[in-house]
Tab-separated table of N, CA and C in Angstrom:
chain	number	residue	atom	x	y	z
J	1	MET	N	0.807	-1.196	0.000
J	1	MET	CA	0.000	0.000	0.000
J	1	MET	C	0.848	1.256	0.000
J	2	THR	N	1.983	1.189	0.519
J	2	THR	CA	2.834	2.376	0.559
J	2	THR	C	3.217	2.820	-0.844
J	3	GLU	N	3.340	1.866	-1.730
J	3	GLU	CA	3.658	2.219	-3.122
J	3	GLU	C	2.492	2.977	-3.768
J	4	ILE	N	1.287	2.587	-3.502
J	4	ILE	CA	0.102	3.271	-4.032
J	4	ILE	C	0.006	4.666	-3.439
J	5	HIS	N	0.317	4.835	-2.170
J	5	HIS	CA	0.280	6.157	-1.544
J	5	HIS	C	1.348	7.078	-2.147
J	6	ALA	N	2.470	6.516	-2.465
J	6	ALA	CA	3.551	7.318	-3.063
J	6	ALA	C	3.140	7.816	-4.444
J	7	ILE	N	2.487	6.944	-5.206
J	7	ILE	CA	2.023	7.338	-6.546
J	7	ILE	C	0.951	8.420	-6.426
J	8	ARG	N	0.047	8.272	-5.478
J	8	ARG	CA	-1.000	9.293	-5.273
J	8	ARG	C	-0.389	10.629	-4.896
J	9	ARG	N	0.609	10.611	-4.021
J	9	ARG	CA	1.261	11.862	-3.622
J	9	ARG	C	1.923	12.548	-4.808
J	10	ARG	N	2.574	11.763	-5.657
J	10	ARG	CA	3.208	12.342	-6.855
J	10	ARG	C	2.156	12.964	-7.778
J	11	LEU	N	1.075	12.244	-7.982
J	11	LEU	CA	0.003	12.771	-8.843
J	11	LEU	C	-0.611	14.031	-8.247
J	12	LEU	N	-0.829	14.037	-6.951
J	12	LEU	CA	-1.381	15.221	-6.302
J	12	LEU	C	-0.393	16.387	-6.349
J	13	GLY	N	0.884	16.092	-6.351
J	13	GLY	CA	1.902	17.146	-6.456
J	13	GLY	C	1.979	17.719	-7.870
J	14	VAL	N	1.736	16.894	-8.881
J	14	VAL	CA	1.811	17.315	-10.278
J	14	VAL	C	0.517	17.989	-10.713
J	15	LEU	N	-0.592	17.618	-10.132
J	15	LEU	CA	-1.897	18.132	-10.541
J	15	LEU	C	-1.985	19.652	-10.473
J	16	PRO	N	-1.551	20.330	-9.428
J	16	PRO	CA	-1.623	21.802	-9.421
J	16	PRO	C	-0.781	22.441	-10.521
J	17	VAL	N	0.351	21.840	-10.815
J	17	VAL	CA	1.207	22.367	-11.892
J	17	VAL	C	0.490	22.230	-13.230
J	18	LEU	N	-0.144	21.081	-13.464
J	18	LEU	CA	-0.890	20.887	-14.716
J	18	LEU	C	-2.060	21.857	-14.821
J	19	LEU	N	-2.759	22.092	-13.750
J	19	LEU	CA	-3.867	23.052	-13.760
J	19	LEU	C	-3.363	24.469	-14.025
J	20	ALA	N	-2.239	24.828	-13.437
J	20	ALA	CA	-1.664	26.155	-13.661
J	20	ALA	C	-1.260	26.323	-15.116
J	21	LEU	N	-0.646	25.293	-15.697
J	21	LEU	CA	-0.263	25.361	-17.110
J	21	LEU	C	-1.483	25.476	-18.012
J	22	LEU	N	-2.538	24.782	-17.674
J	22	LEU	CA	-3.771	24.854	-18.463
J	22	LEU	C	-4.357	26.259	-18.417
J	23	CYS	N	-4.338	26.886	-17.248
J	23	CYS	CA	-4.852	28.259	-17.123
J	23	CYS	C	-4.003	29.244	-17.913
J	24	VAL	N	-2.695	29.071	-17.858
J	24	VAL	CA	-1.791	29.961	-18.603
J	24	VAL	C	-2.010	29.796	-20.099
J	25	ALA	N	-2.140	28.565	-20.557
J	25	ALA	CA	-2.348	28.318	-21.987
J	25	ALA	C	-3.659	28.923	-22.453
J	26	THR	N	-4.697	28.869	-21.640
J	26	THR	CA	-5.982	29.450	-22.009
J	26	THR	C	-5.899	30.966	-22.040
J	27	ALA	N	-5.195	31.557	-21.086
J	27	ALA	CA	-5.084	33.016	-21.028
J	27	ALA	C	-4.197	33.562	-22.132
J	28	ALA	N	-3.308	32.738	-22.681
J	28	ALA	CA	-2.377	33.206	-23.706
J	28	ALA	C	-3.057	33.420	-25.053
J	29	GLN	N	-4.251	32.886	-25.220
J	29	GLN	CA	-4.959	33.078	-26.481
J	29	GLN	C	-5.553	34.481	-26.495
J	30	ALA	N	-5.015	35.317	-27.383
J	30	ALA	CA	-5.496	36.694	-27.479
J	30	ALA	C	-5.963	36.964	-28.902
J	31	GLN	N	-6.782	37.955	-29.044
J	31	GLN	CA	-7.264	38.340	-30.366
J	31	GLN	C	-6.340	39.385	-30.957
J	32	LEU	N	-6.101	39.261	-32.253
J	32	LEU	CA	-5.324	40.263	-32.964
J	32	LEU	C	-6.250	41.412	-33.326
J	33	ARG	N	-5.844	42.609	-32.963
J	33	ARG	CA	-6.651	43.790	-33.270
J	33	ARG	C	-5.777	44.788	-34.002
J	34	ILE	N	-6.186	45.162	-35.197
J	34	ILE	CA	-5.447	46.130	-36.003
J	34	ILE	C	-6.267	47.405	-36.058
J	35	GLN	N	-5.632	48.494	-35.696
J	35	GLN	CA	-6.317	49.783	-35.722
J	35	GLN	C	-5.534	50.709	-36.660
J	36	ILE	N	-6.184	51.145	-37.725
J	36	ILE	CA	-5.564	52.061	-38.675
J	36	ILE	C	-5.867	53.474	-38.202
J	37	THR	N	-4.806	54.222	-37.925
J	37	THR	CA	-4.999	55.559	-37.363
J	37	THR	C	-4.847	56.666	-38.397
J	38	SER	N	-4.236	56.350	-39.519
J	38	SER	CA	-4.115	57.370	-40.561
J	38	SER	C	-3.956	56.672	-41.908
J	39	GLY	N	-4.132	57.432	-42.948
J	39	GLY	CA	-4.012	56.886	-44.289
J	39	GLY	C	-3.888	58.011	-45.286
J	40	VAL	N	-3.955	57.657	-46.539
J	40	VAL	CA	-3.873	58.652	-47.598
J	40	VAL	C	-5.231	59.325	-47.709
J	41	THR	N	-5.275	60.619	-47.457
J	41	THR	CA	-6.545	61.334	-47.523
J	41	THR	C	-6.780	61.958	-48.890
J	42	ASP	N	-5.731	62.143	-49.645
J	42	ASP	CA	-5.853	62.779	-50.951
J	42	ASP	C	-5.031	61.996	-51.977
J	43	PRO	N	-5.576	60.881	-52.498
J	43	PRO	CA	-4.810	60.076	-53.453
J	43	PRO	C	-4.532	60.844	-54.749
J	44	ILE	N	-3.444	60.504	-55.379
J	44	ILE	CA	-2.998	61.170	-56.615
J	44	ILE	C	-3.838	60.682	-57.793
J	45	PRO	N	-4.462	61.600	-58.533
J	45	PRO	CA	-5.228	61.201	-59.722
J	45	PRO	C	-4.277	60.728	-60.831
J	46	ILE	N	-4.588	59.586	-61.403
J	46	ILE	CA	-3.734	59.016	-62.445
J	46	ILE	C	-4.599	58.285	-63.470
J	47	ALA	N	-4.187	58.343	-64.718
J	47	ALA	CA	-4.888	57.627	-65.785
J	47	ALA	C	-3.954	56.562	-66.347
J	48	ILE	N	-4.467	55.373	-66.530
J	48	ILE	CA	-3.711	54.268	-67.131
J	48	ILE	C	-4.344	53.999	-68.489
J	49	VAL	N	-3.611	54.341	-69.537
J	49	VAL	CA	-4.114	54.189	-70.904
J	49	VAL	C	-3.921	52.731	-71.333
J	50	PRO	N	-4.908	52.137	-72.032
J	50	PRO	CA	-4.704	50.772	-72.534
J	50	PRO	C	-3.416	50.678	-73.349
J	51	PHE	N	-2.641	49.649	-73.088
J	51	PHE	CA	-1.341	49.502	-73.737
J	51	PHE	C	-1.506	49.144	-75.209
J	52	ALA	N	-0.714	49.773	-76.054
J	52	ALA	CA	-0.725	49.476	-77.490
J	52	ALA	C	-0.176	48.062	-77.695
J	53	GLY	N	-0.737	47.354	-78.634
J	53	GLY	CA	-0.281	46.006	-78.939
J	53	GLY	C	-0.793	44.959	-77.977
J	54	ASN	N	-1.733	45.305	-77.122
J	54	ASN	CA	-2.250	44.381	-76.113
J	54	ASN	C	-3.427	43.557	-76.625
J	55	SER	N	-3.847	43.802	-77.870
J	55	SER	CA	-5.063	43.157	-78.365
J	55	SER	C	-4.943	41.640	-78.457
J	56	GLY	N	-3.766	41.103	-78.711
J	56	GLY	CA	-3.612	39.651	-78.827
J	56	GLY	C	-3.312	38.968	-77.512
J	57	SER	N	-3.126	39.728	-76.470
J	57	SER	CA	-2.754	39.161	-75.176
J	57	SER	C	-3.982	38.785	-74.360
J	58	ARG	N	-3.848	37.740	-73.568
J	58	ARG	CA	-4.939	37.327	-72.679
J	58	ARG	C	-4.988	38.206	-71.435
J	59	THR	N	-3.881	38.881	-71.121
J	59	THR	CA	-3.801	39.705	-69.914
J	59	THR	C	-3.839	41.178	-70.303
J	60	ASP	N	-4.754	41.905	-69.721
J	60	ASP	CA	-4.842	43.347	-69.940
J	60	ASP	C	-3.876	44.018	-68.964
J	61	ILE	N	-2.693	44.358	-69.470
J	61	ILE	CA	-1.638	44.909	-68.620
J	61	ILE	C	-2.088	46.214	-67.970
J	62	ALA	N	-2.780	47.060	-68.697
J	62	ALA	CA	-3.247	48.333	-68.131
J	62	ALA	C	-4.189	48.082	-66.953
J	63	GLN	N	-5.012	47.059	-67.049
J	63	GLN	CA	-5.934	46.723	-65.960
J	63	GLN	C	-5.165	46.226	-64.740
J	64	VAL	N	-4.142	45.431	-64.962
J	64	VAL	CA	-3.323	44.920	-63.856
J	64	VAL	C	-2.627	46.085	-63.144
J	65	VAL	N	-2.039	46.986	-63.926
J	65	VAL	CA	-1.358	48.150	-63.342
J	65	VAL	C	-2.366	49.018	-62.591
J	66	SER	N	-3.541	49.223	-63.174
J	66	SER	CA	-4.588	50.029	-62.527
J	66	SER	C	-4.987	49.442	-61.178
J	67	GLN	N	-5.205	48.146	-61.139
J	67	GLN	CA	-5.612	47.496	-59.886
J	67	GLN	C	-4.511	47.570	-58.841
J	68	ASP	N	-3.261	47.403	-59.264
J	68	ASP	CA	-2.154	47.480	-58.312
J	68	ASP	C	-2.029	48.878	-57.714
J	69	LEU	N	-2.100	49.895	-58.564
J	69	LEU	CA	-1.960	51.264	-58.069
J	69	LEU	C	-3.161	51.681	-57.211
J	70	ALA	N	-4.349	51.315	-57.648
J	70	ALA	CA	-5.543	51.648	-56.860
J	70	ALA	C	-5.532	50.916	-55.526
J	71	GLY	N	-5.062	49.680	-55.541
J	71	GLY	CA	-5.011	48.881	-54.321
J	71	GLY	C	-4.036	49.417	-53.286
J	72	SER	N	-3.065	50.200	-53.722
J	72	SER	CA	-2.100	50.763	-52.777
J	72	SER	C	-2.728	51.858	-51.925
J	73	GLY	N	-3.819	52.443	-52.430
J	73	GLY	CA	-4.473	53.521	-51.700
J	73	GLY	C	-3.855	54.879	-51.953
J	74	ARG	N	-2.742	54.936	-52.643
J	74	ARG	CA	-2.051	56.206	-52.895
J	74	ARG	C	-2.502	56.880	-54.190
J	75	PHE	N	-3.227	56.121	-55.015
J	75	PHE	CA	-3.633	56.646	-56.307
J	75	PHE	C	-5.132	56.490	-56.503
J	76	LYS	N	-5.713	57.460	-57.206
J	76	LYS	CA	-7.114	57.394	-57.624
J	76	LYS	C	-7.063	57.208	-59.136
J	77	VAL	N	-7.333	55.992	-59.580
J	77	VAL	CA	-7.195	55.649	-60.995
J	77	VAL	C	-8.461	56.015	-61.752
J	78	MET	N	-8.270	56.692	-62.877
J	78	MET	CA	-9.391	57.053	-63.744
J	78	MET	C	-10.012	55.773	-64.308
J	79	PRO	N	-11.334	55.628	-64.246
J	79	PRO	CA	-11.980	54.437	-64.810
J	79	PRO	C	-11.654	54.282	-66.298
J	80	GLN	N	-11.427	53.041	-66.732
J	80	GLN	CA	-11.049	52.775	-68.123
J	80	GLN	C	-12.070	53.330	-69.113
J	81	GLY	N	-13.342	53.343	-68.739
J	81	GLY	CA	-14.380	53.850	-69.631
J	81	GLY	C	-14.276	55.344	-69.906
J	82	LYS	N	-13.616	56.086	-69.035
J	82	LYS	CA	-13.478	57.527	-69.213
J	82	LYS	C	-12.230	57.924	-69.994
J	83	VAL	N	-11.347	56.951	-70.256
J	83	VAL	CA	-10.121	57.244	-71.000
J	83	VAL	C	-10.493	57.440	-72.462
J	84	ALA	N	-10.366	58.692	-72.944
J	84	ALA	CA	-10.761	59.010	-74.320
J	84	ALA	C	-9.607	58.780	-75.295
J	85	ALA	N	-8.455	59.347	-75.009
J	85	ALA	CA	-7.300	59.211	-75.895
J	85	ALA	C	-6.497	57.982	-75.486
J	86	THR	N	-5.845	57.366	-76.455
J	86	THR	CA	-5.014	56.199	-76.168
J	86	THR	C	-3.619	56.362	-76.773
J	87	PRO	N	-2.827	57.274	-76.228
J	87	PRO	CA	-1.465	57.431	-76.754
J	87	PRO	C	-0.622	56.200	-76.433
J	88	ALA	N	0.304	55.880	-77.355
J	88	ALA	CA	1.189	54.734	-77.153
J	88	ALA	C	2.594	55.182	-76.771
J	89	HIS	N	2.880	56.463	-76.927
J	89	HIS	CA	4.196	57.027	-76.597
J	89	HIS	C	3.987	58.274	-75.740
J	90	ALA	N	4.948	58.578	-74.917
J	90	ALA	CA	4.870	59.773	-74.070
J	90	ALA	C	4.738	61.040	-74.910
J	91	ALA	N	5.354	61.054	-76.088
J	91	ALA	CA	5.300	62.234	-76.956
J	91	ALA	C	3.884	62.501	-77.466
J	92	GLU	N	3.027	61.487	-77.455
J	92	GLU	CA	1.663	61.639	-77.940
J	92	GLU	C	0.694	62.142	-76.868
J	93	VAL	N	1.155	62.259	-75.639
J	93	VAL	CA	0.303	62.705	-74.535
J	93	VAL	C	0.156	64.220	-74.582
J	94	VAL	N	-1.074	64.698	-74.623
J	94	VAL	CA	-1.354	66.137	-74.557
J	94	VAL	C	-1.700	66.431	-73.101
J	95	ALA	N	-0.716	66.940	-72.374
J	95	ALA	CA	-0.847	67.132	-70.931
J	95	ALA	C	-2.040	68.006	-70.557
J	96	ALA	N	-2.295	69.040	-71.334
J	96	ALA	CA	-3.397	69.961	-71.020
J	96	ALA	C	-4.745	69.235	-71.039
J	97	ASP	N	-4.924	68.307	-71.960
J	97	ASP	CA	-6.183	67.557	-72.038
J	97	ASP	C	-6.386	66.684	-70.790
J	98	TRP	N	-5.326	66.044	-70.364
J	98	TRP	CA	-5.421	65.182	-69.193
J	98	TRP	C	-5.600	66.004	-67.922
J	99	LYS	N	-4.926	67.136	-67.849
J	99	LYS	CA	-5.067	68.017	-66.688
J	99	LYS	C	-6.498	68.536	-66.603
J	100	ALA	N	-7.092	68.855	-67.758
J	100	ALA	CA	-8.476	69.327	-67.786
J	100	ALA	C	-9.439	68.225	-67.320
J	101	ALA	N	-9.059	66.972	-67.548
J	101	ALA	CA	-9.888	65.841	-67.107
J	101	ALA	C	-9.656	65.523	-65.627
J	102	GLY	N	-8.727	66.254	-65.012
J	102	GLY	CA	-8.480	66.058	-63.586
J	102	GLY	C	-7.417	65.029	-63.260
J	103	GLU	N	-6.635	64.634	-64.242
J	103	GLU	CA	-5.590	63.624	-64.033
J	103	GLU	C	-4.221	64.297	-63.996
J	104	ASP	N	-3.485	64.050	-62.917
J	104	ASP	CA	-2.152	64.638	-62.783
J	104	ASP	C	-1.103	63.856	-63.562
J	105	TYR	N	-1.303	62.551	-63.679
J	105	TYR	CA	-0.322	61.695	-64.345
J	105	TYR	C	-1.018	60.750	-65.304
J	106	VAL	N	-0.269	60.362	-66.366
J	106	VAL	CA	-0.783	59.427	-67.365
J	106	VAL	C	0.271	58.346	-67.577
J	107	VAL	N	-0.160	57.108	-67.544
J	107	VAL	CA	0.736	55.983	-67.809
J	107	VAL	C	0.405	55.450	-69.192
J	108	VAL	N	1.420	55.382	-70.052
J	108	VAL	CA	1.251	54.819	-71.393
J	108	VAL	C	2.260	53.695	-71.560
J	109	GLY	N	1.979	52.782	-72.463
J	109	GLY	CA	2.908	51.689	-72.704
J	109	GLY	C	2.566	50.947	-73.973
J	110	ARG	N	3.490	50.090	-74.362
J	110	ARG	CA	3.320	49.269	-75.564
J	110	ARG	C	3.744	47.851	-75.233
J	111	MET	N	3.099	46.915	-75.875
J	111	MET	CA	3.510	45.515	-75.774
J	111	MET	C	3.976	45.082	-77.130
J	112	SER	N	5.017	44.270	-77.124
J	112	SER	CA	5.501	43.706	-78.395
J	112	SER	C	5.888	42.254	-78.175
J	113	ASP	N	5.813	41.482	-79.231
J	113	ASP	CA	6.122	40.050	-79.173
J	113	ASP	C	7.643	39.892	-79.191
J	114	ALA	N	8.193	39.283	-78.144
J	114	ALA	CA	9.622	39.056	-78.055
J	114	ALA	C	9.991	37.706	-78.643
J	115	GLY	N	8.992	36.974	-79.131
J	115	GLY	CA	9.233	35.659	-79.697
J	115	GLY	C	9.236	34.596	-78.613
J	116	GLY	N	8.996	33.387	-78.992
J	116	GLY	CA	8.985	32.283	-78.039
J	116	GLY	C	7.876	32.369	-77.019
J	117	GLY	N	6.783	33.036	-77.364
J	117	GLY	CA	5.651	33.163	-76.451
J	117	GLY	C	5.843	34.198	-75.368
J	118	GLN	N	6.824	35.062	-75.550
J	118	GLN	CA	7.078	36.108	-74.553
J	118	GLN	C	6.722	37.473	-75.106
């Protein structure tokens, strides 16, 4: 019987430690809380012109660039439906027309086949 009493004493000695660990583990679970205190209040107006040579591509590069810039929160991208002119070179951009439309910047580009599906 002394052996059984010794085992009981050990278990009773370990039990408070196990209960304490269980309480600590339960209390350690906390919720993540993110609080945004500031942000961009005046995003930069920008127009992304459809890229020249993009007609054969499955990916609309201008749309991808528009979504990336708009998603950053720093830019207010002009809707594609409002883009009237489609210059393919910077020299073709008439800055006064874009400024009158309320756009500070214009992104233009061209796509070309590099061969080998690139």
